[in-house]
Coordinates of C-alpha atoms and ligand atoms in Angstrom, one line a residue:
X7 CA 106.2 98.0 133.1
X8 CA 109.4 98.2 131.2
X9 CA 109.6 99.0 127.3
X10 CA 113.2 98.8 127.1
X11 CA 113.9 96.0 124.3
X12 CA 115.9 92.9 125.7
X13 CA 119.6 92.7 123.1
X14 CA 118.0 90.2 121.3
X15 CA 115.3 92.1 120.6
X16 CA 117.4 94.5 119.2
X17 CA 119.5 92.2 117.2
X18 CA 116.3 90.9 115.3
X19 CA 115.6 94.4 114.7
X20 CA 118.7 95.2 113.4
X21 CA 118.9 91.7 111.2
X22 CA 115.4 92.7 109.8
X23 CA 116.6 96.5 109.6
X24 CA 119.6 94.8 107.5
X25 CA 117.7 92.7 105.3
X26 CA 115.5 94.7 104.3
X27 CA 117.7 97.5 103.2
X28 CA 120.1 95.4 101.4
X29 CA 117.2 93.4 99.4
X30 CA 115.7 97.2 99.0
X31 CA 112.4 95.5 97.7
X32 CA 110.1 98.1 97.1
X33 CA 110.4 97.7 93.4
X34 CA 109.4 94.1 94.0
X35 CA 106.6 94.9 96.1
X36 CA 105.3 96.8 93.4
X37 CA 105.4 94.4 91.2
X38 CA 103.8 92.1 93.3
X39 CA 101.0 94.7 93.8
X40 CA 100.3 95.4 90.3
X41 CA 100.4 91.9 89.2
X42 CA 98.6 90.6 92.3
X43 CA 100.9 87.8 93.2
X44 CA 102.1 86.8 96.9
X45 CA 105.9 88.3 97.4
X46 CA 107.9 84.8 97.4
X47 CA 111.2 86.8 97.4
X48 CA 110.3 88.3 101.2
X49 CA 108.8 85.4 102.1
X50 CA 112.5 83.7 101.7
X51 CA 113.5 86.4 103.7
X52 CA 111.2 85.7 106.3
X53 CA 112.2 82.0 106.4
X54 CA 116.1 83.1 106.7
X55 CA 115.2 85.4 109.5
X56 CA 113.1 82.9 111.4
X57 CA 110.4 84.9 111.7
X58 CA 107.8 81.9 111.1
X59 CA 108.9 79.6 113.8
X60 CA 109.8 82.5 115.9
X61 CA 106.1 83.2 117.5
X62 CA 104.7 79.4 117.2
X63 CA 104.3 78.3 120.6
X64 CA 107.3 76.0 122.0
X65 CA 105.1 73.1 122.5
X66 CA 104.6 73.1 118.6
X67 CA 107.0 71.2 116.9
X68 CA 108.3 71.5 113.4
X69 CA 108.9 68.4 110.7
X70 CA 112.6 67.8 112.1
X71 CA 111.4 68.0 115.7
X72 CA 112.4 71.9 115.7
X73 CA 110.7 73.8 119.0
X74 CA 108.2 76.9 118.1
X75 CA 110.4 79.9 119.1
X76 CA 107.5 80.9 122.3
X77 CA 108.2 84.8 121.5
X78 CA 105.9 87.0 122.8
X79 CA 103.2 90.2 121.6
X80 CA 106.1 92.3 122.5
X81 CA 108.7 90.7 120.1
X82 CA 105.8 90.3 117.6
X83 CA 105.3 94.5 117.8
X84 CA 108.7 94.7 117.4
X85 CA 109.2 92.6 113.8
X86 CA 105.9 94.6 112.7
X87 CA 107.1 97.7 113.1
X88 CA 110.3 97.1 111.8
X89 CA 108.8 95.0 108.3
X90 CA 106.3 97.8 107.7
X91 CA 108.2 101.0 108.0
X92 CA 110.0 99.5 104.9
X93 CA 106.9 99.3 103.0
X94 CA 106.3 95.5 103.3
X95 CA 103.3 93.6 103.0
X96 CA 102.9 92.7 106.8
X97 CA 99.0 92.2 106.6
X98 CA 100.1 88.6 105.4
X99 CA 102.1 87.6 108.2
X100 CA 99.5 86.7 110.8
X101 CA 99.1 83.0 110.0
X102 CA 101.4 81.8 113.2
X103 CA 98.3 83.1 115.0
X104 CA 96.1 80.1 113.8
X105 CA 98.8 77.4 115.7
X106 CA 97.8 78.3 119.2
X107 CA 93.7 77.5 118.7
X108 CA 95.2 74.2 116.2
X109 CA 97.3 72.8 119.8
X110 CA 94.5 73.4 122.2
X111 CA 91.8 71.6 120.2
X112 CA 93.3 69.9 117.4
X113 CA 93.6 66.1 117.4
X114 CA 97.5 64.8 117.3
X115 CA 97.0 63.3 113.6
X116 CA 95.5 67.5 113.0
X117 CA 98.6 68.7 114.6
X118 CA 101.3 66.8 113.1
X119 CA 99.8 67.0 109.5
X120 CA 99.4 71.5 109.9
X121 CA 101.6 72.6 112.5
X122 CA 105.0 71.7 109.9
X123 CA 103.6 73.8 107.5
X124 CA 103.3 76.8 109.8
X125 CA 106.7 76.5 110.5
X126 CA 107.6 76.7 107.1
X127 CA 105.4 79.7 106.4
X128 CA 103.3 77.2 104.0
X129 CA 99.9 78.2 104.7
X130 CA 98.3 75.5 106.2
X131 CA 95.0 75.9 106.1
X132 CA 92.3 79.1 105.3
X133 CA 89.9 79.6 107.7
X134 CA 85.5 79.7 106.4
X135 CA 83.6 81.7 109.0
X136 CA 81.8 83.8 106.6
X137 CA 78.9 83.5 104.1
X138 CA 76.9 85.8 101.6
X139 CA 74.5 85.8 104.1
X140 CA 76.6 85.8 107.3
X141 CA 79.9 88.2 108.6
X142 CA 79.5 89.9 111.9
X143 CA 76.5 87.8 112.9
X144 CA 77.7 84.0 112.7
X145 CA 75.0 82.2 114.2
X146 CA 72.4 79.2 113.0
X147 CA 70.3 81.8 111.6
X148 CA 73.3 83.3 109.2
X149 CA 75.3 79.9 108.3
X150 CA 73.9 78.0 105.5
X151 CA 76.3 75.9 104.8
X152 CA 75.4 72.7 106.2
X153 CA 77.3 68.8 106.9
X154 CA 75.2 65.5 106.6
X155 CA 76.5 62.4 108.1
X156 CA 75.9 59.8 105.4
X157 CA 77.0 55.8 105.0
X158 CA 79.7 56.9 107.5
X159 CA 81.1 59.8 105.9
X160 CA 80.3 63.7 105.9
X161 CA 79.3 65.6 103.3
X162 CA 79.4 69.5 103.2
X163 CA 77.4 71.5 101.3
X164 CA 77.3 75.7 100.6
X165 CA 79.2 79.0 100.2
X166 CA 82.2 80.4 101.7
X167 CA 82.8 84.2 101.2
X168 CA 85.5 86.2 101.7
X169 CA 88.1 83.4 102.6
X170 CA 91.9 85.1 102.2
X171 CA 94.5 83.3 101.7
X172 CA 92.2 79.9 100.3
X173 CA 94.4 79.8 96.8
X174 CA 97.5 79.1 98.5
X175 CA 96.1 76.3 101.3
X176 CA 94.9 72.5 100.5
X177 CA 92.2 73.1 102.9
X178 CA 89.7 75.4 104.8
X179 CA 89.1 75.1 108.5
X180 CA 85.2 75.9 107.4
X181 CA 82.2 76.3 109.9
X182 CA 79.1 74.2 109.1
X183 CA 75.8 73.9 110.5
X184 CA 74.2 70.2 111.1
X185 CA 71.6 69.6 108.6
X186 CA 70.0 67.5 111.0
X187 CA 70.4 69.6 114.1
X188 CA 71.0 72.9 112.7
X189 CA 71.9 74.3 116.3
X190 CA 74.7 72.8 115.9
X191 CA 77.8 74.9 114.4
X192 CA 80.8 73.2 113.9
X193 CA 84.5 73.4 112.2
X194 CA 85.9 71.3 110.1
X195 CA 89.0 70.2 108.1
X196 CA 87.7 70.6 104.1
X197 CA 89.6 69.8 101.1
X198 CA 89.4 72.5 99.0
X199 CA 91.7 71.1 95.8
X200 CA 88.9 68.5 95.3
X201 CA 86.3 67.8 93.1
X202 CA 83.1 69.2 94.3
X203 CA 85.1 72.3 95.3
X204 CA 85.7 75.6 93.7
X205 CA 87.2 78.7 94.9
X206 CA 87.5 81.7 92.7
X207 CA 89.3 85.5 93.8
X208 CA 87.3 87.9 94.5
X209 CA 87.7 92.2 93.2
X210 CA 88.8 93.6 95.8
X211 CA 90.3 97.5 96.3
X212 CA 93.8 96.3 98.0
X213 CA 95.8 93.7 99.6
X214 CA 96.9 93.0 96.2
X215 CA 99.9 90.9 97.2
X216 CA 96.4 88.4 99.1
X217 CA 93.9 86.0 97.4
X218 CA 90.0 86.6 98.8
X219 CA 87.9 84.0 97.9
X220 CA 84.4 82.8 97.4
X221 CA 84.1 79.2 97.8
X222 CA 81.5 76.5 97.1
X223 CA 81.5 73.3 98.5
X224 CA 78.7 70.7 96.5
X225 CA 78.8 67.5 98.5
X226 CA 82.6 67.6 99.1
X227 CA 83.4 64.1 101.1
X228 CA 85.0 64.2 104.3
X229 CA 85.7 62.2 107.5
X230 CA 84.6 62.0 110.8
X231 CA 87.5 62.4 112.0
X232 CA 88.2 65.6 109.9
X233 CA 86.2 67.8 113.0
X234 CA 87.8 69.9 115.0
X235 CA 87.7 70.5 118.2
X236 CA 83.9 68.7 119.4
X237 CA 80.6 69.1 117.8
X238 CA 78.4 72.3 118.8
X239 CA 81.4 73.8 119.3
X240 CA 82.3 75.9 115.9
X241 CA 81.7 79.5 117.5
X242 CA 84.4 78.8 120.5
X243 CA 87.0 76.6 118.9
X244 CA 89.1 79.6 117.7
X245 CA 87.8 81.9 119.9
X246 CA 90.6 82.1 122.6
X247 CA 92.9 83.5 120.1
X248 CA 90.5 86.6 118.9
X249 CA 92.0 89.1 121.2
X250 CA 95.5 88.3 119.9
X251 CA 94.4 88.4 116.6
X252 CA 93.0 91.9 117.0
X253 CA 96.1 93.5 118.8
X254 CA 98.2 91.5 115.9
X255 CA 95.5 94.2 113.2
X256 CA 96.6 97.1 115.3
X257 CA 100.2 96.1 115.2
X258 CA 99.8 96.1 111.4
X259 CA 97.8 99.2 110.8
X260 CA 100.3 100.7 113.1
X261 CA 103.0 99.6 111.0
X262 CA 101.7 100.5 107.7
X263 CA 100.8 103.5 109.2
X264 CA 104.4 104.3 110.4
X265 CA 105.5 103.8 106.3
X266 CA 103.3 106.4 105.2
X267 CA 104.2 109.1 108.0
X268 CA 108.0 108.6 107.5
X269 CA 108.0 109.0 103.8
X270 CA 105.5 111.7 103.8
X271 CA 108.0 113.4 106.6
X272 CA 111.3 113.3 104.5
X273 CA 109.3 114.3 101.5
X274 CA 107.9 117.6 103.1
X275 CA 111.7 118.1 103.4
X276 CA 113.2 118.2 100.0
X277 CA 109.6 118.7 97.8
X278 CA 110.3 122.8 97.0
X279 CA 107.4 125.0 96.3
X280 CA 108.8 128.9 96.3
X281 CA 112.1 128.4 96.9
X282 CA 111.2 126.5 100.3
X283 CA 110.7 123.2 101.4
X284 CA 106.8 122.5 101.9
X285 CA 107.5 121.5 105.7
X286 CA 108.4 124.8 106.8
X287 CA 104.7 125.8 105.6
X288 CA 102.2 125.7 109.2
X289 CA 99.8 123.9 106.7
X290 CA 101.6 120.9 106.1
X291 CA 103.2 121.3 109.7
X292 CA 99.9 120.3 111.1
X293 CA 99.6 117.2 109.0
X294 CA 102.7 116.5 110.4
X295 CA 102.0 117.1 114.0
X296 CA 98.0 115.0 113.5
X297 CA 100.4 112.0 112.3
X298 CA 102.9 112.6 114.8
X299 CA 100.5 112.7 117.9
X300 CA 98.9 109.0 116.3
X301 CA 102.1 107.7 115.7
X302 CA 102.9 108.3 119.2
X303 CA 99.9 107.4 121.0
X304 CA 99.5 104.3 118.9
X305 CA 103.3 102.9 119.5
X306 CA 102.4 103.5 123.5
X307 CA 99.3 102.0 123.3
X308 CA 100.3 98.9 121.5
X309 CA 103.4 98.3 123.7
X310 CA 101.1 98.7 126.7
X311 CA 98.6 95.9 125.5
X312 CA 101.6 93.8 124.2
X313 CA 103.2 93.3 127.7
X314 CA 99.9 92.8 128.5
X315 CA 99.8 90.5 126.5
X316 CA 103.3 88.7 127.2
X317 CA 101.8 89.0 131.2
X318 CA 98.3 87.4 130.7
X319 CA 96.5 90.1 131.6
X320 CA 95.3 91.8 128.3
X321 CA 91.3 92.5 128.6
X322 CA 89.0 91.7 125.4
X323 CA 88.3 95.2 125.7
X324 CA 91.8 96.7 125.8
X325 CA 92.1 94.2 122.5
X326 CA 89.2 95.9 120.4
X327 CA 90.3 99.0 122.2
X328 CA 93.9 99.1 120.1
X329 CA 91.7 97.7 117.0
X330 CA 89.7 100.3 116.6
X331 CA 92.0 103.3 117.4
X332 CA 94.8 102.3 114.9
X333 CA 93.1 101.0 112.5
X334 CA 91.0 104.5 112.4
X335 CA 94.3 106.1 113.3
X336 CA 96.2 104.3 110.4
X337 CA 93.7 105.0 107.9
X338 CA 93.7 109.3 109.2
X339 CA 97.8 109.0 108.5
X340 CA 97.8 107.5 105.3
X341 CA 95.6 110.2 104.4
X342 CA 97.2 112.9 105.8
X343 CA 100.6 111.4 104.3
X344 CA 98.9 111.4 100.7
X345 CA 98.2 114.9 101.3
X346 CA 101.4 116.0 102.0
X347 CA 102.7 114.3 99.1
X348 CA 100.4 115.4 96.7
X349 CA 99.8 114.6 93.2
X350 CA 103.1 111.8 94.1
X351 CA 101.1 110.7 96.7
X352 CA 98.2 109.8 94.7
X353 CA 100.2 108.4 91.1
X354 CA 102.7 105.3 92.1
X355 CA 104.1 106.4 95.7
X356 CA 104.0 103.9 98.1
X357 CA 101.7 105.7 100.0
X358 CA 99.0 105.1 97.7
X359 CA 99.0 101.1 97.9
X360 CA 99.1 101.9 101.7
X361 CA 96.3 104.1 102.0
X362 CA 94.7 101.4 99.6
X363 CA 96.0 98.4 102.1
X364 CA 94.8 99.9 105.3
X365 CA 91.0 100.4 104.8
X366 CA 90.4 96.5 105.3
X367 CA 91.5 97.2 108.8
X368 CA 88.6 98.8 109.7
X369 CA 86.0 96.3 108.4
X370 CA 88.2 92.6 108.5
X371 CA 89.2 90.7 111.5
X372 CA 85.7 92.4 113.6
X373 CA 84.0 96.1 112.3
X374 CA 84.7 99.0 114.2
X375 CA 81.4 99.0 115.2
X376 CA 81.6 96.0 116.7
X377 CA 85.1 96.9 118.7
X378 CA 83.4 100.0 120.0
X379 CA 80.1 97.5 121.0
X380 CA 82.9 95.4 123.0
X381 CA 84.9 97.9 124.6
X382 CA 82.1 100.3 125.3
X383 CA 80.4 97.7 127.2
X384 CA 83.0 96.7 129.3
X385 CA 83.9 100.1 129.9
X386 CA 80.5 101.1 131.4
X387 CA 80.3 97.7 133.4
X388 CA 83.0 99.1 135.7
X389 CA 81.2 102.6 136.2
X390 CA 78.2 100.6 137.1
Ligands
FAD426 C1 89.6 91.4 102.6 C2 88.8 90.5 103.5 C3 89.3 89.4 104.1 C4 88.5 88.6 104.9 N1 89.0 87.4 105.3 C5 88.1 86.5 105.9 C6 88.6 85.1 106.2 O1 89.7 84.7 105.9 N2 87.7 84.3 106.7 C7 86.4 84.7 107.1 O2 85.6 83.9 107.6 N3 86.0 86.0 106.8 C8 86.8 86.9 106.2 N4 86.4 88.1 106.0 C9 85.0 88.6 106.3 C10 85.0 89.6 107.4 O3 85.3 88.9 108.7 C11 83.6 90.3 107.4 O4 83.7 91.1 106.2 C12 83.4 91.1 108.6 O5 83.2 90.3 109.7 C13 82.1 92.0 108.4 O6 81.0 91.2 107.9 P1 80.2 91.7 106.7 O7 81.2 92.2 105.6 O8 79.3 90.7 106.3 O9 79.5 93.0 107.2 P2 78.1 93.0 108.0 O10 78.1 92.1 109.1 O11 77.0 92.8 107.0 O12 78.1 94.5 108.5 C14 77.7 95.6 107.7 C15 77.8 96.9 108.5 O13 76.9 96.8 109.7 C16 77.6 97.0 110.9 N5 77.0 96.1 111.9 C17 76.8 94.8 111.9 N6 76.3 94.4 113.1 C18 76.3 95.4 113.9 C19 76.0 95.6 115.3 N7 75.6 94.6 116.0 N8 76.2 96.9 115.8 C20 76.6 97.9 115.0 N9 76.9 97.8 113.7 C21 76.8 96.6 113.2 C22 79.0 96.5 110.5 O14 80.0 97.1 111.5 C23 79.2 97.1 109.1 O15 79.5 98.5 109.2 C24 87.2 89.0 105.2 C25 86.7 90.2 104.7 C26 87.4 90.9 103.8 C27 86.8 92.1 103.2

């Protein structure tokens, strides 16, 4: 195993490094976060960079033919942790993720009409798992919202809750049960700018610069040939891509995370309190030291699992594994880094939309209950 970064590694490092201090958009971001609006100006920057073609597989193609740029977990790490230590919004940039599941199962008229928009950073299309009455159980018994095949079309009926992102995308990849065999889950392509369909935003105590919606679908027409993947199978269709999704929350915990220790580290150098700097107090040394040690063992850990990753050989449980310890890691530094900072920390430092930004982690994208259920389990099968 060999961390060393490949030069052009390193030069995307350095040309995101570059941007992002010539830009210098924290005073956007804030903005962004007070008003609650998605951060165009980085997303430009994004575009420029490459960054959303860069990790679409190279069997996708773009509207002019372009090739997905086929870079690995690695590379990914790599742009997250250079992104977030500057304070940006990386819990947004995640949608590439949704292009691998749309190639392997998608039909070609599917893939042609999405797979330009990821390459544009357009998002293409939300995705309706959950219900009121259905999150970490999605099963026949939780899913309410139903299809019924009628005179040749579909018709969906129910709630979607929790949907991010469902403002900015045309439709919602949304999970349905048959009406008429309600064993049957399965996904399909919805309008959601139609009549018949409202989404509204829901309160929510972060991700500010995000949309989280409810949704309700009353008898919204679709095709047949709107399905995706095969009937039966809603649970599996995505499912492939859940253990890159997870490592791709650690990598952005992680890099949140890393914000909120490096500010919190140059401010315990030049905050005074009796003629000293606070960091030379053992108190706010040991913050410093219970960030440092995450810091550390996270960044190992997630480079581990990412050429892991790159070499086909990251487990499901080494996947919930990193979830679970840096998103609980995260959250631990952006407290600790709010401590240090004190009242600053608390009243309009960046630190305080972080700390706000990274609970999701812990709940969003799987509980950390449920990591622990899948790691634990796999890590007692081999002591069995
Ligand atoms: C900001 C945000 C964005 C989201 N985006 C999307 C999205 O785009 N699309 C989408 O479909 N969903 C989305 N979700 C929903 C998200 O996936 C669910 O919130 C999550 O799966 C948990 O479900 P729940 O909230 O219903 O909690 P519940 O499932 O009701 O769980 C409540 C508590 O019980 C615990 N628990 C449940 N089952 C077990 C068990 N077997 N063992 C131990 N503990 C258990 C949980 O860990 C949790 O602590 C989003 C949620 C949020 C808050």
């Amino acid at each position: 195993m060999d961390f060393r970064i490949t030069e052009e590694q390193e030069l995307m490092v350095q040309a995101i490094e570059e941007a992002m201090t010539r830009e210098n958009l924290e005073p956007y971001f804030q903005d962004c976060d007070k008003n609650h609006t998605h951060p165009e100006k980085w997303w430009e920057i994004l575009k420029e960079l490459g960054c959303f073609s860069m990790f679409l597989p190279e069997e996708a193609e773009g509207e002019d033919g372009e090739p997905g740029g086929g870079e690995g977990a690695v590379t990914m790490f790599l742009v997250m942790e250079a992104l977030g230590r500057c304070g940006a919004p990386i819990y947004l940039f995640w949608d590439h993720v949704k292009a691998d599941a749309l190639l392997e199962n998608g039909t070609k008229e599917q893939i042609d009409k999405f797979m330009p928009l990821f390459f544009k950073g357009n998002g293409a299309f939300a995705q309706g798992f959950s219900e009121p009455t259905a999150g970490t159980e999605l099963s026949s018994n939780t899913i309410l919202t139903t299809y019924t095949r009628r005179n040749g079309k579909v018709y969906i009926n129910g709630h979607k809750h929790f949907i991010s992102g469902a403002q900015d995308n045309d439709y919602c990849l949304t999970l349905a049960k048959n009406s008429e065999n309600p064993e049957q889950l399965t996904l399909w392509f919805v309008p959601t700018n139609v009549p018949g369909c409202k989404k509204e935003p829901m309160e929510k105590m972060g991700l500010n610069m995000e949309n989280v919606n409810d949704i309700w679908f009353d008898d919204v027409e679709i095709e047949e040939s709107d399905m995706f993947s095969f009937e039966g199978n809603g649970l599996m269709a995505t499912s492939k891509g859940f253990d890159y999704e997870r490592l791709i929350d650690a990598f952005n915990a992680y890099g949140q995370a890393l914000c909120a220790y490096e500010d919190a580290c140059r401010y315990a150098n030049q905050r005074i309190v009796k003629g000293q700097e606070i960091g030379r107090l053992q108190l706010i040394q040991n913050h410093i030291m219970e960030m440092t040690m995450k810091i550390e063992a996270m960044r190992n850990m997630l480079l581990h699992y990412a050429w892991n990753k790159d070499n086909n050989c990251l487990t499901r449980a080494e996947a919930s594994i990193a979830k679970q310890f840096c998103s609980e890691s995260a959250n631990d530094i952006a407290d600790h880094a709010l401590q240090v900072m004190g009242g600053i920390g608390y009243c309009g430092s960046r630190v305080s939309r972080i700390y706000r930004d990274l609970r999701i982690t812990r709940i969003s994208g799987g509980t950390g209950e449920i990591q622990t259920v899948i790691a634990s389990r796999q890590v007692l099968k081999k002591y069995k």
